[in-house]
Coordinates of C-alpha atoms in Angstrom, one line a residue:
M4 CA 73.6 36.7 100.9
P5 CA 69.9 35.9 102.1
A6 CA 69.0 32.3 102.6
A7 CA 67.3 30.6 99.7
S8 CA 64.1 30.0 101.7
V9 CA 62.7 33.7 101.1
P10 CA 58.9 33.2 100.9
P11 CA 57.0 33.6 97.8
A12 CA 56.7 37.1 96.2
S13 CA 53.3 37.3 97.4
K14 CA 54.5 37.7 101.0
L15 CA 58.0 39.1 100.1
H16 CA 59.0 42.7 101.6
C17 CA 60.6 43.5 98.3
S18 CA 63.1 46.2 99.7
T19 CA 65.0 43.4 101.7
L20 CA 66.7 42.4 98.5
T21 CA 68.2 45.9 98.1
N22 CA 71.9 45.8 98.7
I23 CA 72.2 42.1 98.6
T24 CA 75.3 40.8 96.7
L25 CA 75.8 37.6 94.9
P26 CA 79.4 36.0 95.1
P27 CA 81.3 35.4 91.7
K28 CA 80.6 31.7 92.2
A29 CA 76.8 32.0 91.7
I30 CA 77.4 33.1 87.9
G31 CA 78.6 30.6 85.5
L32 CA 81.3 33.0 83.7
P33 CA 84.2 34.9 85.5
T34 CA 82.9 38.2 87.0
N35 CA 83.5 40.1 90.3
G36 CA 80.0 39.4 91.6
V37 CA 76.6 40.9 91.5
H38 CA 75.2 43.8 93.5
V39 CA 71.4 44.4 93.7
D40 CA 71.3 48.2 93.6
S41 CA 67.6 48.7 94.1
A42 CA 64.4 46.5 94.8
T43 CA 61.2 48.4 95.0
L44 CA 57.5 47.1 95.3
I45 CA 55.4 48.6 92.3
P46 CA 51.9 48.6 93.5
A47 CA 49.1 47.9 91.0
S48 CA 47.7 51.3 91.6
A49 CA 50.9 53.0 90.4
A50 CA 50.1 55.2 87.4
G51 CA 50.7 53.4 84.2
N52 CA 51.0 50.0 85.6
E53 CA 49.0 47.3 84.2
A54 CA 50.9 44.3 85.6
G55 CA 49.7 44.4 89.1
D56 CA 51.9 44.3 92.1
Y57 CA 55.4 43.5 91.0
C58 CA 59.0 43.8 92.4
R59 CA 61.4 45.8 90.5
I60 CA 65.0 45.1 90.8
T61 CA 67.8 46.8 89.4
G62 CA 71.6 45.6 90.0
S63 CA 74.8 45.4 88.2
I64 CA 77.3 42.5 87.5
K65 CA 80.9 43.4 88.3
A66 CA 83.5 43.2 85.4
L67 CA 86.8 41.8 86.1
K68 CA 88.8 44.8 85.0
S69 CA 88.4 48.3 86.3
A70 CA 88.4 49.5 82.7
T71 CA 85.4 47.3 81.6
P72 CA 82.0 49.0 82.3
D73 CA 79.7 46.7 84.4
I74 CA 76.7 44.9 83.1
R75 CA 73.4 46.7 84.6
F76 CA 70.5 44.6 84.4
D77 CA 66.7 44.9 85.4
L78 CA 64.4 42.2 86.9
N79 CA 60.7 42.4 87.5
L80 CA 59.0 39.9 89.5
P81 CA 55.0 39.8 89.5
R82 CA 53.2 38.9 92.6
N83 CA 51.0 36.8 90.4
W84 CA 53.8 34.8 88.7
N85 CA 52.9 32.1 86.1
G86 CA 56.1 30.1 86.9
R87 CA 58.0 31.2 83.6
A88 CA 61.0 33.5 83.1
L89 CA 61.5 35.7 80.1
Q90 CA 65.0 37.2 79.3
L91 CA 64.7 40.1 76.6
G92 CA 67.4 41.0 74.0
G93 CA 68.6 44.2 73.1
G94 CA 68.8 46.0 69.7
G95 CA 72.0 47.6 67.5
Y96 CA 75.1 47.8 69.9
N97 CA 72.8 47.7 73.0
G98 CA 74.2 50.0 75.8
V99 CA 70.7 50.7 77.0
V100 CA 69.1 48.2 79.7
V101 CA 66.3 46.4 78.5
S102 CA 63.8 47.1 81.3
G103 CA 61.3 44.1 80.4
L104 CA 58.3 46.4 81.3
G105 CA 56.9 46.9 77.7
T106 CA 55.5 44.9 75.3
M107 CA 57.4 42.5 72.8
P108 CA 58.3 43.1 69.3
F109 CA 55.5 42.2 67.1
S110 CA 53.0 41.8 70.2
P111 CA 52.2 45.3 71.0
E112 CA 49.1 44.4 72.8
H113 CA 50.5 41.6 75.4
A114 CA 53.1 42.8 77.9
P115 CA 54.8 39.5 79.3
L116 CA 55.0 41.0 82.7
A117 CA 51.2 41.5 82.7
Q118 CA 50.8 37.9 81.9
G119 CA 52.7 36.9 84.9
Y120 CA 56.3 36.4 83.2
A121 CA 59.1 37.3 85.4
T122 CA 61.0 39.6 82.8
F123 CA 64.5 40.7 82.8
G124 CA 67.2 42.3 80.3
D125 CA 70.4 44.1 80.5
D126 CA 72.7 46.7 78.7
S127 CA 75.4 44.1 77.6
G128 CA 78.0 45.8 79.2
H129 CA 78.4 49.3 78.1
V130 CA 76.4 52.6 78.1
G131 CA 75.4 54.2 74.9
N132 CA 74.1 52.7 71.7
S133 CA 76.2 54.5 69.2
S134 CA 77.1 53.5 65.7
L135 CA 80.6 54.8 66.9
A136 CA 80.8 51.7 69.4
V137 CA 83.8 53.0 71.1
F138 CA 83.4 50.0 73.5
G139 CA 85.0 48.1 70.8
L140 CA 88.4 49.2 72.3
I141 CA 87.8 47.3 75.3
D142 CA 88.2 43.6 74.9
E143 CA 86.2 42.4 78.0
A144 CA 83.4 44.6 77.0
V145 CA 83.5 43.0 73.6
I146 CA 82.9 39.6 74.7
N147 CA 80.4 40.7 77.2
F148 CA 78.3 42.2 74.0
G149 CA 79.0 39.1 71.9
Y150 CA 77.9 36.4 74.3
A151 CA 78.9 36.9 78.1
H152 CA 76.3 39.1 79.3
L153 CA 73.6 36.9 78.3
K154 CA 75.0 34.2 80.5
K155 CA 75.8 36.6 83.3
T156 CA 72.4 38.1 83.3
H157 CA 70.7 34.7 83.1
D158 CA 72.3 33.4 86.0
A159 CA 72.2 36.4 88.3
A160 CA 68.2 36.7 87.4
L161 CA 67.7 32.9 88.3
V162 CA 69.5 33.1 91.6
L163 CA 66.9 36.3 92.5
I164 CA 64.0 34.5 91.2
R165 CA 64.6 31.7 93.4
L166 CA 65.2 34.0 96.4
A167 CA 62.1 35.7 95.8
Y168 CA 59.8 33.0 95.2
G169 CA 61.6 30.2 96.8
R170 CA 61.9 28.2 93.3
G171 CA 63.2 28.5 90.1
P172 CA 61.2 28.9 87.0
D173 CA 59.3 26.1 85.3
K174 CA 60.3 27.4 81.9
M175 CA 62.9 29.8 80.8
Y176 CA 62.5 31.7 77.4
F177 CA 64.6 34.1 75.6
A178 CA 63.1 36.7 72.9
G179 CA 64.8 39.4 70.9
G180 CA 65.0 41.0 67.5
S181 CA 67.9 42.2 65.2
T182 CA 70.7 42.3 67.7
G183 CA 68.2 40.4 70.2
G184 CA 67.6 37.9 67.3
R185 CA 71.2 37.1 67.1
E186 CA 71.4 36.8 71.0
G187 CA 68.7 34.4 70.8
Y188 CA 70.6 31.9 68.5
T189 CA 73.8 32.7 70.6
V190 CA 71.9 31.3 73.9
M191 CA 70.8 28.2 71.9
Q192 CA 74.3 27.8 70.7
R193 CA 76.4 28.4 73.7
Y194 CA 74.0 27.8 76.5
P195 CA 71.4 25.0 75.3
D196 CA 70.8 23.9 78.9
D197 CA 69.6 27.3 80.1
Y198 CA 66.6 27.8 77.7
D199 CA 63.3 26.0 76.9
G200 CA 62.3 28.4 73.9
V201 CA 63.7 31.2 72.0
I202 CA 61.9 33.9 69.9
A203 CA 64.7 35.3 67.6
D204 CA 63.4 37.8 65.0
S205 CA 65.2 39.5 62.2
P206 CA 68.4 37.8 63.9
A207 CA 71.9 39.4 63.1
L208 CA 73.3 36.1 62.9
N209 CA 76.4 36.8 60.5
F210 CA 77.4 40.1 62.5
T211 CA 81.0 40.5 61.0
G212 CA 79.6 39.8 57.6
V213 CA 76.9 42.3 57.6
R214 CA 79.4 44.9 58.6
L215 CA 81.8 43.9 56.0
V216 CA 79.0 44.3 53.5
G217 CA 78.6 47.9 54.7
I218 CA 82.0 48.6 53.9
K219 CA 81.7 47.1 50.4
I220 CA 78.6 49.3 49.9
G221 CA 80.4 52.6 51.5
E222 CA 83.2 51.8 48.8
A223 CA 80.6 51.4 45.7
E224 CA 78.8 54.7 46.8
Y225 CA 81.9 57.1 48.3
A226 CA 84.8 55.6 46.7
T227 CA 83.8 54.8 43.2
P228 CA 83.1 57.7 40.9
G229 CA 79.4 57.9 40.1
G230 CA 78.4 55.4 42.3
Y231 CA 76.1 57.2 44.8
V232 CA 72.4 56.4 44.4
P233 CA 70.3 59.4 45.3
P234 CA 66.9 58.9 47.3
T235 CA 64.8 59.8 44.3
L236 CA 66.5 57.0 42.2
L237 CA 66.2 54.6 45.2
E238 CA 62.4 55.4 45.2
R239 CA 62.5 54.8 41.5
V240 CA 63.8 51.4 41.7
Y241 CA 61.2 50.8 44.6
E242 CA 58.5 52.0 42.4
R243 CA 59.3 50.0 39.3
S244 CA 59.7 46.8 41.5
M245 CA 56.4 47.3 42.7
A246 CA 54.8 47.9 39.3
I247 CA 56.0 44.7 37.9
C248 CA 55.7 42.4 41.1
D249 CA 53.0 43.6 43.2
R250 CA 50.1 41.9 41.4
L251 CA 52.2 38.3 41.2
D252 CA 50.5 36.9 44.2
G253 CA 47.1 37.9 42.9
A254 CA 46.5 41.0 45.1
A255 CA 47.4 44.6 43.9
D256 CA 47.8 45.5 47.6
G257 CA 51.3 47.1 47.8
I258 CA 52.9 44.3 48.8
V259 CA 55.5 41.7 47.2
S260 CA 54.6 38.6 48.4
D261 CA 55.8 36.2 45.7
V262 CA 59.5 37.0 45.9
P263 CA 60.9 34.0 43.7
A264 CA 58.4 35.0 40.9
C265 CA 59.7 38.6 41.3
R266 CA 63.0 37.5 41.0
K267 CA 62.4 36.0 37.7
R268 CA 61.3 39.5 36.5
E269 CA 64.5 41.1 37.8
A270 CA 66.1 41.7 34.4
E271 CA 63.0 43.3 33.3
I272 CA 62.9 45.5 36.2
I273 CA 66.7 46.5 35.7
D274 CA 66.1 47.1 32.0
A275 CA 63.6 49.7 32.8
L276 CA 65.9 51.3 35.2
R277 CA 69.1 51.5 33.2
C278 CA 70.0 54.7 31.4
R279 CA 70.6 54.4 27.8
S280 CA 72.9 57.2 26.8
A281 CA 76.4 56.8 26.0
A282 CA 77.6 58.7 28.7
S283 CA 76.1 56.3 31.1
A284 CA 77.6 53.4 29.4
G285 CA 81.1 55.3 29.7
A286 CA 80.1 56.1 33.3
G287 CA 80.0 52.0 34.0
K288 CA 83.3 51.6 31.8
T289 CA 85.4 54.2 33.5
S290 CA 84.7 54.1 37.0
R291 CA 87.5 51.8 38.4
S292 CA 90.2 53.5 36.4
A293 CA 88.7 57.0 37.4
R294 CA 89.0 55.9 41.0
S295 CA 92.5 55.2 40.8
N296 CA 93.6 58.2 39.3
G297 CA 91.6 60.4 41.4
S298 CA 89.3 62.1 38.7
P299 CA 86.3 63.5 39.8
A300 CA 83.0 61.5 39.7
I301 CA 81.1 61.0 36.5
A302 CA 77.5 62.2 37.1
P303 CA 74.5 60.7 35.4
Q304 CA 72.9 62.8 32.6
T305 CA 71.6 66.0 33.9
E306 CA 68.1 65.6 32.3
Q307 CA 67.6 62.0 33.4
E308 CA 69.2 61.8 36.9
D309 CA 66.0 61.3 38.7
K310 CA 64.5 59.2 36.3
C311 CA 67.4 56.4 35.2
L312 CA 70.4 54.8 36.6
T313 CA 73.7 54.5 35.0
N314 CA 75.8 51.3 35.2
T315 CA 77.9 52.6 38.0
Q316 CA 74.7 53.3 40.1
L317 CA 73.4 49.9 39.2
A318 CA 76.8 48.1 40.2
T319 CA 76.3 49.8 43.7
L320 CA 72.6 48.1 44.0
F321 CA 74.1 44.7 42.8
A322 CA 76.8 44.9 45.5
L323 CA 73.9 45.0 47.8
R324 CA 71.7 42.5 45.9
D325 CA 74.9 39.9 45.4
G326 CA 76.1 40.2 49.0
L327 CA 79.8 39.4 49.8
T328 CA 81.9 36.3 48.8
L329 CA 85.3 36.2 50.8
P330 CA 88.3 34.3 49.8
Y331 CA 89.1 33.6 53.3
H332 CA 86.9 31.9 56.0
L333 CA 85.2 33.7 59.2
A334 CA 84.3 31.4 62.2
W335 CA 82.3 28.4 61.4
D336 CA 83.3 28.1 57.8
V337 CA 81.5 31.3 56.9
T338 CA 82.7 32.6 53.4
G339 CA 80.5 35.8 53.1
Y340 CA 77.1 37.4 53.5
H341 CA 74.0 36.8 51.5
G342 CA 72.5 39.8 49.5
Y343 CA 69.4 41.6 49.8
N344 CA 66.0 41.7 47.9
V345 CA 66.8 44.8 46.4
F346 CA 64.7 44.5 43.2
Q347 CA 61.7 42.8 45.1
G348 CA 60.2 45.2 47.0
T349 CA 62.8 46.8 49.5
R350 CA 62.6 50.5 50.2
L351 CA 66.2 51.8 50.4
T352 CA 65.0 55.5 51.4
G353 CA 64.1 55.2 54.7
G354 CA 66.0 56.1 58.1
L355 CA 67.5 52.7 57.7
G356 CA 68.4 52.7 54.0
L357 CA 71.4 53.9 52.0
G358 CA 71.6 57.5 53.0
R359 CA 70.8 61.1 51.4
D360 CA 74.2 62.6 51.0
A361 CA 76.4 62.3 47.9
S362 CA 79.7 62.5 49.9
R363 CA 80.9 60.7 52.9
E364 CA 80.6 62.5 56.1
Q365 CA 83.7 62.6 58.5
S366 CA 81.7 60.8 60.9
P367 CA 78.9 59.0 59.0
T368 CA 75.5 58.9 60.3
F369 CA 72.2 56.6 59.2
A370 CA 70.5 59.7 57.7
A371 CA 73.6 61.0 55.7
N372 CA 75.5 58.0 54.6
G373 CA 73.0 55.0 55.1
Y374 CA 72.7 52.4 57.9
L375 CA 75.0 49.6 56.4
F376 CA 77.9 52.1 55.7
T377 CA 77.9 53.7 59.0
Q378 CA 77.6 50.6 61.0
G379 CA 80.6 49.0 59.0
D380 CA 82.5 52.2 59.4
G381 CA 82.3 52.0 63.2
Y382 CA 83.0 48.4 63.3
L383 CA 86.0 48.7 61.3
R384 CA 87.5 51.5 63.2
Y385 CA 86.7 50.5 66.6
F386 CA 86.4 46.5 66.6
V387 CA 88.7 45.6 63.8
T388 CA 91.5 48.3 63.5
Q389 CA 91.1 49.6 67.0
D390 CA 92.0 52.9 65.2
A391 CA 89.3 55.6 65.6
A392 CA 91.2 57.7 62.9
Y393 CA 91.2 54.9 60.5
D394 CA 89.8 55.5 56.8
S395 CA 87.2 52.7 56.4
L396 CA 87.2 53.1 52.5
T397 CA 90.7 52.2 52.5
F398 CA 90.2 48.8 53.9
D399 CA 90.2 45.7 51.3
V400 CA 87.4 43.7 52.6
L401 CA 88.6 40.6 50.3
H402 CA 92.4 41.0 51.4
P403 CA 92.3 42.3 54.9
G404 CA 96.0 41.5 55.7
R405 CA 96.9 41.8 59.3
Y406 CA 93.5 42.3 60.2
Q407 CA 92.2 39.1 59.0
S408 CA 92.9 37.2 62.1
Q409 CA 90.9 40.0 64.1
L410 CA 88.0 39.6 61.5
V411 CA 87.8 35.9 62.4
E412 CA 88.1 36.1 66.0
L413 CA 85.3 38.9 66.0
S414 CA 83.1 36.7 64.0
E415 CA 83.4 34.0 66.6
T416 CA 82.8 36.3 69.5
I417 CA 79.9 38.2 68.2
G418 CA 78.7 36.0 65.5
A419 CA 75.9 33.3 65.9
M420 CA 76.7 30.9 62.6
N421 CA 77.3 27.8 64.5
T422 CA 74.7 25.1 63.2
D423 CA 75.5 22.8 65.9
L424 CA 72.1 22.9 67.9
S425 CA 72.4 19.2 68.6
R426 CA 72.1 19.9 72.3
Y427 CA 69.3 22.2 72.2
I428 CA 67.2 20.0 70.1
A429 CA 67.8 16.9 72.3
R430 CA 66.5 18.9 75.2
G431 CA 63.6 19.8 73.4
G432 CA 64.2 23.3 73.0
K433 CA 61.8 25.3 70.5
V434 CA 62.7 28.5 68.3
I435 CA 60.5 31.0 66.4
T436 CA 62.0 33.3 63.9
L437 CA 60.0 36.0 62.1
Q438 CA 61.6 38.2 59.6
G439 CA 60.7 40.7 56.8
L440 CA 61.4 39.6 52.9
A441 CA 62.1 43.5 52.5
D442 CA 64.4 43.8 55.4
E443 CA 67.0 46.4 54.5
V444 CA 69.5 45.8 57.5
I445 CA 69.6 42.2 57.9
S446 CA 69.3 40.3 54.8
P447 CA 66.3 37.9 54.7
N448 CA 68.5 35.6 52.5
Q449 CA 71.0 35.1 55.1
T450 CA 68.7 34.0 57.7
I451 CA 67.1 31.7 55.2
A452 CA 70.6 30.3 54.3
Y453 CA 71.1 29.5 58.0
R454 CA 68.0 27.6 58.3
D455 CA 68.9 25.8 55.0
A456 CA 72.1 24.9 56.6
L457 CA 70.4 23.5 59.7
V458 CA 68.1 21.3 57.2
A459 CA 71.3 20.2 55.4
R460 CA 72.7 19.3 59.0
F461 CA 69.8 17.7 60.7
G462 CA 67.3 17.0 58.1
Q463 CA 64.0 18.4 57.3
A464 CA 62.0 16.5 60.0
S465 CA 64.2 17.3 62.8
V466 CA 64.5 21.0 62.0
D467 CA 60.5 20.9 61.8
S468 CA 60.4 19.6 65.0
F469 CA 62.0 22.7 66.8
M470 CA 62.0 25.5 64.4
R471 CA 59.5 27.6 62.7
L472 CA 60.5 30.5 60.3
Y473 CA 58.1 32.9 59.2
M474 CA 59.4 35.3 56.3
V475 CA 56.9 38.4 56.1
P476 CA 56.2 40.1 52.7
G477 CA 56.4 43.8 52.9
Y478 CA 58.2 44.0 56.2
Q479 CA 61.2 45.7 56.4
H480 CA 63.6 46.3 59.8
G481 CA 60.9 47.8 61.9
S482 CA 58.7 49.6 59.3
G483 CA 57.4 48.7 55.8
V484 CA 54.2 48.5 54.0
F485 CA 53.2 45.8 56.3
V486 CA 54.3 45.5 59.9
P487 CA 53.2 42.4 61.4
S488 CA 51.5 42.1 64.9
V489 CA 51.2 38.6 66.3
D490 CA 51.5 36.9 69.8
L491 CA 54.5 34.9 69.3
L492 CA 55.2 34.1 73.1
T493 CA 51.9 32.5 73.4
A494 CA 52.9 30.4 70.3
L495 CA 56.1 29.4 71.7
D496 CA 54.8 28.8 75.1
D497 CA 52.0 26.5 73.8
W498 CA 54.6 24.6 71.7
V499 CA 57.0 24.2 74.6
T500 CA 54.4 23.5 77.5
H501 CA 51.7 21.6 75.4
G502 CA 53.4 20.2 72.3
V503 CA 51.0 22.4 70.0
A504 CA 53.4 23.3 67.1
P505 CA 52.6 26.6 65.6
E506 CA 51.6 26.4 61.8
T507 CA 49.9 29.2 59.8
L508 CA 49.4 32.3 62.0
T509 CA 47.5 35.2 61.6
A510 CA 49.2 38.8 61.8
T511 CA 47.5 42.2 62.0
D512 CA 49.1 45.1 60.2
I513 CA 50.0 48.1 62.1
S514 CA 51.5 50.0 59.7
A515 CA 49.8 53.4 59.7
A516 CA 48.7 53.5 56.3
T517 CA 46.9 50.3 56.4
N518 CA 46.5 49.6 60.3
G519 CA 44.0 46.7 61.2
R520 CA 44.4 44.6 57.8
T521 CA 45.5 41.1 58.3
R522 CA 47.3 38.3 56.4
P523 CA 48.5 34.9 57.2
L524 CA 51.9 34.2 58.2
C525 CA 53.1 31.4 56.2
R526 CA 55.8 29.0 57.3
Y527 CA 58.7 29.3 54.9
P528 CA 59.0 28.7 52.1
L529 CA 55.2 29.5 51.5
F530 CA 53.8 32.7 51.1
P531 CA 50.2 34.6 51.0
R532 CA 48.4 34.3 47.7
Y533 CA 45.1 36.1 47.3
T534 CA 42.3 33.5 46.3
G535 CA 40.9 36.0 43.9
K536 CA 37.5 36.3 46.0
G537 CA 36.9 38.0 49.4
D538 CA 38.1 41.1 51.3
M539 CA 41.9 41.6 50.6
N540 CA 42.2 43.2 54.0
R541 CA 41.2 39.8 55.5
A542 CA 43.8 36.9 56.2
S543 CA 40.7 34.5 55.4
S544 CA 40.9 35.7 51.6
F545 CA 44.5 34.3 51.4
I546 CA 45.9 30.9 51.1
C547 CA 49.7 30.0 52.0
S548 CA 51.2 28.9 48.6
S549 CA 54.5 27.9 47.2
T550 CA 53.6 28.9 43.8

């Protein structure tokens, strides 16, 4: 291995890093060492390169067992380094190397590499981002996906950064969304000494919980006669919610901002959606017995099937709204999963919604059977039962029997629900979290509940000293009627390096239909309320309000 006195990147012949190896002792968790597969100097003149000269490194972290895939990683070292490093998280089940070359989520105009950050990411230790998640059959790969890849890649990148620049970074940051958001909370909980700041957006904190909710929703739709809710009725739910709740924030702008006020009108929304016929009432009363004796599904009234919901269909939506309460404890005393804002402006008809098919596919897909059930099905078969032929609709979520211990173990390996951030707080670490109030994949109420648990443990003042939570009205999981663009990395860096804590931020909408309008990003529990005057497309016409 080359000596640590390698000159700065401005004088470094990048190719000299190719084929070097790092010994296992260089990594804080057990591995079989690290191999740098390539190191190439990308000139500023290269097509599409807006980052100036940088050294692009690809490598692999060797697994302990031959059956376990290596962790593949990319590292980018800019010639004009700002002294900071940024590790980027993945998405879904990962399986694709995060290159670190592009822009950050929610900040499409600001590529960290072009700003002088050394950037890096990995594939979490397997190839292929599939809902089937077959790597769940390999224990070492599951541990890598859950948390170990983060530490292993961090340590490998840190050694290479020191070799390239002759010193380590002044600040180390992490940023990611969804799975990457869970990874952000994971590094704060497990490796608090390694990071100075984290951006963890739409975080899949309670990973096992959300997968179990998916099974519960699948059971309601596909194992309960009459429980399937077609896209036309899901759109009806959205339209009725908007009709009643859009103006509660003072602005008819297609966004439900005052979610608490909308929740108070929920009974009115449901009453307007419910079918009135005796047949509908009968469907609600008989669905359980019909399921037990194998009777065919009871369909809604033909003449109203695109206009109202039966009791059984509403029960499916209530299952999503109410979340999950378990009679046993997952890791960190977790006893369930918080429900979704089903009747508060969440659209469930998109690619990540509840699905378009009235019957379950043999191999569910997002489009056919919905994101939550499809992901829950794969998790149950490959991670929990480790039986690819297992029928997830026969699984008893509340009484998992011999699989309970596996669920608990997985919830610790992959989940990020530990509220003990005392070491991270003591070191002065910061975290910014942004999430949509209309998120249909990761419940916004689960994220809020975790924040509330931190307040209960550390007190409001302590939480305010290191955490900012921004809940965005109208934003779903990567889509929605308002899709925010905001420079969270600069906000985090100013907080960490200069002590300038972010307060109200301004987000620009990049949704195609309303591109360019702005809104204040309000610290939770505040939300944007229209002042009653001024352009509704400008943030200056809104205030952050609690009522």
